[in-house]
């Protein structure tokens, strides 16, 4: 992916925050922080992305996924062009769209099923993902850890 693990997790946490999915927002904020995203940025980005200290290159990506989350039919070519003009490739835009779509889906499953978090769960998430931080394929390892595939 053109995005780092931290950037993908940042997008996941951001989309989950836009959706007010506390479980996913918390879990993916933890993972993003483990991969170098500043905790204050994660805390403040929902209220004001441009004032939260987001890298200028990332702002149009966040604008795009927010609009895709809140009003997908209102996306225009100009929205995509702003992402490209910031220096991201079409592949990067597709990856941002994919992360956004996955988390809109997951947020609805988590919220619809009433999944909640607590400090014990968050501590376990942090410990599990800290152990995987330096893995070259953390998503594959996580899928194996939870039994999603062999």
XYZ file of N, CA and C in Angstrom:
450
model
N 0.834 -1.192 0.000
C 0.000 0.000 0.000
C 0.875 1.250 0.000
N 0.442 2.290 -0.663
C 1.166 3.553 -0.589
C 1.136 4.161 0.815
N 0.176 3.743 1.627
C 0.077 4.218 3.002
C 0.842 3.288 3.930
N 1.436 3.865 4.961
C 2.067 3.050 5.996
C 0.977 2.368 6.821
N 1.367 1.405 7.636
C 0.408 0.780 8.547
C -0.212 1.854 9.436
N 0.616 2.757 9.950
C 0.106 3.826 10.812
C -0.918 4.696 10.108
N -0.649 5.050 8.855
C -1.592 5.883 8.103
C -2.900 5.144 7.828
N -2.809 3.858 7.499
C -4.044 3.086 7.271
C -4.863 2.994 8.551
N -4.179 2.770 9.666
C -4.886 2.687 10.945
C -5.456 4.051 11.344
N -4.756 5.109 10.989
C -5.249 6.466 11.223
C -6.552 6.686 10.452
N -6.567 6.282 9.187
C -7.790 6.394 8.387
C -8.905 5.564 9.019
N -8.584 4.345 9.446
C -9.583 3.470 10.088
C -10.136 4.115 11.354
N -9.255 4.652 12.179
C -9.690 5.305 13.419
C -10.527 6.542 13.106
N -10.110 7.303 12.105
C -10.834 8.519 11.733
C -12.244 8.198 11.248
N -12.352 7.263 10.320
C -13.672 6.871 9.811
C -14.544 6.357 10.951
N -13.960 5.550 11.825
C -14.719 5.019 12.961
C -15.164 6.138 13.893
N -14.325 7.151 14.057
C -14.707 8.307 14.866
C -15.824 9.110 14.220
N -15.739 9.297 12.905
C -16.809 9.990 12.180
C -18.129 9.251 12.397
N -18.069 7.925 12.422
C -19.265 7.102 12.640
C -19.634 6.961 14.114
N -18.849 7.557 15.004
C -19.067 7.456 16.453
C -19.071 6.010 16.930
N -18.241 5.180 16.294
C -18.084 3.792 16.727
C -16.924 3.765 17.723
N -17.245 3.864 18.990
C -16.212 3.981 20.021
C -15.289 2.775 20.077
N -15.830 1.576 19.869
C -14.993 0.379 19.926
C -13.912 0.436 18.843
N -14.313 0.621 17.587
C -13.341 0.634 16.490
C -12.445 1.868 16.536
N -13.018 3.014 16.893
C -12.196 4.222 16.995
C -11.101 4.020 18.034
N -11.463 3.484 19.180
C -10.477 3.251 20.234
C -9.438 2.224 19.841
N -9.888 1.095 19.291
C -8.962 0.023 18.916
C -7.979 0.494 17.853
N -8.469 1.177 16.831
C -7.588 1.565 15.734
C -6.778 2.814 16.052
N -7.216 3.611 17.006
C -6.363 4.693 17.517
C -5.165 4.100 18.243
N -5.408 3.059 19.031
C -4.313 2.373 19.736
C -3.294 1.852 18.731
N -3.774 1.185 17.693
C -2.867 0.598 16.700
C -2.135 1.696 15.934
N -2.844 2.758 15.555
C -2.199 3.868 14.847
C -1.095 4.482 15.698
N -1.375 4.655 16.977
C -0.366 5.219 17.877
C 0.847 4.296 17.980
N 0.615 2.995 18.047
C 1.724 2.037 18.085
C 2.591 2.128 16.829
N 1.991 2.608 15.741
C 2.719 2.728 14.474
C 3.118 4.169 14.171
N 3.219 4.991 15.220
C 3.828 6.297 15.076
C 2.909 7.490 14.900
N 1.606 7.294 14.944
C 0.689 8.430 14.826
C 0.515 9.049 16.211
N 0.674 10.347 16.301
C 0.636 11.064 17.572
C -0.725 10.928 18.260
N -0.708 10.632 19.550
C -1.942 10.446 20.327
C -2.796 11.712 20.343
N -2.175 12.884 20.459
C -2.939 14.140 20.457
C -3.638 14.360 19.116
N -2.955 14.004 18.041
C -3.554 14.116 16.714
C -4.795 13.234 16.622
N -4.671 12.002 17.084
C -5.807 11.074 17.061
C -6.969 11.595 17.896
N -6.648 12.262 18.984
C -7.679 12.796 19.883
C -8.399 14.002 19.282
N -7.666 14.837 18.544
C -8.200 16.124 18.094
C -8.664 16.177 16.642
N -8.328 15.176 15.852
C -8.571 15.239 14.411
C -10.054 15.300 14.048
N -10.905 14.689 14.822
C -12.332 14.686 14.479
C -12.943 16.081 14.559
N -12.522 16.853 15.530
C -13.080 18.191 15.713
C -12.592 19.165 14.647
N -11.308 19.059 14.274
C -10.734 20.027 13.335
C -9.493 19.433 12.685
N -9.648 18.681 11.588
C -8.485 18.048 10.966
C -7.362 19.020 10.622
N -7.691 20.187 10.075
C -6.629 21.116 9.680
C -5.954 21.760 10.878
N -6.658 21.913 11.986
C -6.075 22.503 13.183
C -5.464 21.495 14.132
N -5.606 20.216 13.814
C -5.118 19.164 14.713
C -3.659 18.802 14.465
N -3.082 19.367 13.420
C -1.695 19.048 13.113
C -1.530 17.922 12.114
N -2.579 17.630 11.355
C -2.496 16.603 10.316
C -1.553 17.097 9.228
N -0.708 16.202 8.723
C 0.176 16.568 7.622
C -0.671 17.071 6.455
N -0.249 18.156 5.814
C -1.039 18.705 4.705
C -1.375 17.674 3.625
N -0.459 16.757 3.358
C -0.697 15.736 2.333
C -1.856 14.816 2.715
N -2.083 14.636 4.017
C -3.119 13.711 4.481
C -4.501 14.370 4.568
N -4.548 15.693 4.639
C -5.839 16.387 4.795
C -6.856 16.056 3.699
N -6.482 16.088 2.408
C -7.492 15.759 1.400
C -7.951 14.300 1.466
N -7.096 13.420 1.959
C -7.493 12.019 2.143
C -8.574 11.946 3.213
N -8.354 12.642 4.330
C -9.352 12.645 5.402
C -10.649 13.308 4.944
N -10.534 14.398 4.194
C -11.740 15.044 3.658
C -12.513 14.073 2.768
N -11.775 13.343 1.947
C -12.404 12.396 1.022
C -13.134 11.287 1.775
N -12.451 10.658 2.754
C -13.100 9.539 3.459
C -14.241 10.025 4.350
N -14.143 11.244 4.850
C -15.267 11.789 5.625
C -16.491 11.955 4.721
N -16.275 12.539 3.542
C -17.385 12.736 2.610
C -17.930 11.389 2.131
N -17.045 10.434 1.862
C -17.470 9.097 1.452
C -18.298 8.429 2.546
N -17.977 8.711 3.794
C -18.713 8.155 4.930
C -20.060 8.844 5.121
N -20.061 10.155 5.058
C -21.267 10.923 5.391
C -22.214 11.165 4.216
N -21.668 11.312 3.024
C -22.505 11.658 1.865
C -21.875 11.117 0.582
N -21.797 9.805 0.433
C -21.067 9.224 -0.693
C -21.566 9.673 -2.067
N -22.837 9.908 -2.213
C -23.370 10.322 -3.514
C -22.950 11.743 -3.882
N -22.417 12.476 -2.932
C -21.994 13.859 -3.201
C -20.513 13.971 -3.569
N -19.793 12.852 -3.585
C -18.395 12.893 -4.014
C -18.322 13.313 -5.479
N -17.305 14.093 -5.798
C -17.109 14.544 -7.176
C -15.689 14.221 -7.614
N -15.446 14.391 -8.897
C -14.089 14.223 -9.411
C -13.133 15.189 -8.722
N -13.624 16.362 -8.361
C -12.778 17.357 -7.693
C -12.283 16.847 -6.343
N -13.110 16.074 -5.636
C -12.678 15.501 -4.353
C -11.505 14.552 -4.576
N -11.622 13.703 -5.575
C -10.533 12.777 -5.897
C -9.304 13.551 -6.371
N -9.527 14.588 -7.167
C -8.404 15.358 -7.696
C -7.603 16.022 -6.575
N -8.262 16.457 -5.516
C -7.539 17.061 -4.385
C -6.593 16.045 -3.741
N -7.016 14.792 -3.659
C -6.142 13.740 -3.119
C -4.944 13.553 -4.049
N -5.197 13.483 -5.340
C -4.118 13.311 -6.317
C -3.186 14.522 -6.328
N -3.752 15.720 -6.244
C -2.944 16.946 -6.238
C -2.055 17.046 -5.004
N -2.440 16.373 -3.929
C -1.626 16.381 -2.703
C -0.416 15.463 -2.828
N -0.348 14.708 -3.922
C 0.808 13.847 -4.143
C 0.535 12.363 -4.002
N -0.729 11.995 -3.780
C -1.072 10.577 -3.675
C -1.389 10.031 -5.063
N -1.145 8.762 -5.244
C -1.446 8.095 -6.508
C -2.900 7.636 -6.536
N -3.321 7.203 -7.711
C -4.657 6.626 -7.835
C -4.765 5.358 -6.983
N -3.666 4.607 -6.903
C -3.650 3.415 -6.046
C -3.882 3.803 -4.583
N -3.252 4.877 -4.147
C -3.441 5.337 -2.766
C -4.896 5.730 -2.530
N -5.485 6.428 -3.486
C -6.891 6.803 -3.351
C -7.753 5.553 -3.215
N -7.482 4.550 -4.031
C -8.238 3.301 -3.951
C -8.060 2.636 -2.582
N -6.845 2.657 -2.057
C -6.610 2.077 -0.731
C -7.370 2.852 0.346
N -7.385 4.172 0.245
C -8.145 4.978 1.215
C -9.635 4.654 1.123
N -10.141 4.532 -0.095
C -11.549 4.164 -0.296
C -11.822 2.796 0.316
N -10.912 1.859 0.117
C -11.092 0.499 0.640
C -11.104 0.476 2.161
N -10.166 1.186 2.786
C -10.144 1.247 4.256
C -11.434 1.887 4.756
N -11.842 2.960 4.106
C -13.084 3.642 4.487
C -14.274 2.695 4.379
N -14.364 1.975 3.284
C -15.492 1.061 3.070
C -15.502 -0.060 4.103
N -14.338 -0.637 4.355
C -14.255 -1.727 5.335
C -14.712 -1.242 6.704
N -14.287 -0.050 7.092
C -14.638 0.425 8.432
C -16.067 0.942 8.520
N -16.629 1.436 7.443
C -18.061 1.738 7.476
C -18.849 0.443 7.680
N -18.436 -0.614 7.011
C -19.061 -1.930 7.174
C -18.885 -2.446 8.602
N -17.639 -2.461 9.077
C -17.356 -3.001 10.413
C -18.013 -2.171 11.512
N -18.019 -0.850 11.363
C -18.655 -0.001 12.373
C -20.126 -0.352 12.527
N -20.774 -0.641 11.431
C -22.188 -0.990 11.499
C -22.411 -2.363 12.132
N -21.527 -3.298 11.859
C -21.634 -4.606 12.519
C -21.405 -4.449 14.017
N -20.325 -3.757 14.378
C -19.985 -3.577 15.793
C -21.102 -2.837 16.529
N -21.570 -1.742 15.972
C -22.635 -0.973 16.624
C -23.953 -1.740 16.625
N -24.262 -2.387 15.509
C -25.507 -3.143 15.418
C -25.576 -4.301 16.399
N -24.417 -4.894 16.689
C -24.363 -6.011 17.642
C -24.159 -5.535 19.076
N -23.978 -4.242 19.259
C -23.820 -3.703 20.608
C -22.474 -3.992 21.243
N -21.431 -4.165 20.425
C -20.093 -4.438 20.961
C -19.571 -3.181 21.646
N -19.096 -3.357 22.854
C -18.546 -2.239 23.618
C -17.129 -2.560 24.056
N -16.402 -1.537 24.386
C -15.036 -1.698 24.863
C -14.967 -1.326 26.334
N -13.830 -1.624 26.921
C -13.551 -1.216 28.294
C -12.038 -1.204 28.453
N -11.527 -0.705 29.561
C -10.074 -0.616 29.727
C -9.354 -1.966 29.615
N -9.963 -3.040 30.065
C -9.322 -4.358 29.977
C -9.176 -4.774 28.513
N -10.229 -4.573 27.739
C -10.176 -4.909 26.311
C -9.141 -4.043 25.605
N -9.134 -2.746 25.899
C -8.173 -1.852 25.235
C -6.734 -2.209 25.603
N -6.491 -2.567 26.851
C -5.143 -2.989 27.254
C -4.724 -4.246 26.503
N -5.644 -5.184 26.349
C -5.341 -6.421 25.615
C -5.074 -6.121 24.140
N -5.849 -5.212 23.555
C -5.626 -4.820 22.161
C -4.245 -4.194 21.995
N -3.905 -3.321 22.917
C -2.607 -2.651 22.837
C -1.470 -3.657 22.962
N -1.587 -4.576 23.899
C -0.544 -5.590 24.096
C -0.410 -6.485 22.861
N -1.529 -6.947 22.330
C -1.512 -7.841 21.166
C -0.890 -7.142 19.958
N -1.289 -5.920 19.707
C -0.785 -5.224 18.527
C 0.637 -4.703 18.720
N 1.028 -4.416 19.935
C 2.422 -4.034 20.192
C 3.342 -5.199 19.860
N 2.901 -6.406 20.165
C 3.703 -7.598 19.873
C 3.849 -7.816 18.366
N 2.913 -7.301 17.582
C 2.944 -7.482 16.125
C 3.510 -6.277 15.381
N 3.862 -5.240 16.098
C 4.244 -3.966 15.474
C 5.334 -4.101 14.416
N 6.328 -4.923 14.662
C 7.453 -5.017 13.735
C 7.307 -6.137 12.713
N 6.161 -6.763 12.682
C 5.920 -7.823 11.705
C 5.809 -7.218 10.304
N 6.401 -7.874 9.304
C 6.297 -7.333 7.947
C 4.876 -7.403 7.378
N 4.059 -8.333 7.880
C 2.677 -8.474 7.403
C 1.740 -8.538 8.607
N 1.549 -7.416 9.302
C 0.776 -7.450 10.546
C -0.682 -7.867 10.365
N -1.285 -7.533 9.230
C -2.694 -7.883 9.039
C -2.856 -9.389 8.851
N -1.941 -9.996 8.117
C -1.978 -11.447 7.932
C -1.747 -12.149 9.258
N -0.780 -11.672 10.025
C -0.512 -12.271 11.330
C -1.728 -12.138 12.242
N -2.360 -10.969 12.243
C -3.544 -10.781 13.081
C -4.656 -11.743 12.664
N -4.874 -11.893 11.366
C -5.915 -12.811 10.885
C -5.632 -14.235 11.357
N -4.373 -14.619 11.328
C -4.021 -15.959 11.820
C -4.228 -16.049 13.331
N -3.885 -14.985 14.041
C -4.020 -14.963 15.500
C -5.465 -15.176 15.934
N -6.394 -14.593 15.202
C -7.804 -14.737 15.580
C -8.482 -15.912 14.879
N -7.705 -16.674 14.108
C -8.245 -17.868 13.464
C -9.006 -17.610 12.180
N -8.794 -16.443 11.567
C -9.505 -16.131 10.325
C -9.022 -16.997 9.167
N -7.747 -17.362 9.176
C -7.230 -18.333 8.208
C -5.936 -18.914 8.728
N -5.530 -20.023 8.104
C -4.331 -20.751 8.561
C -3.064 -20.092 8.120
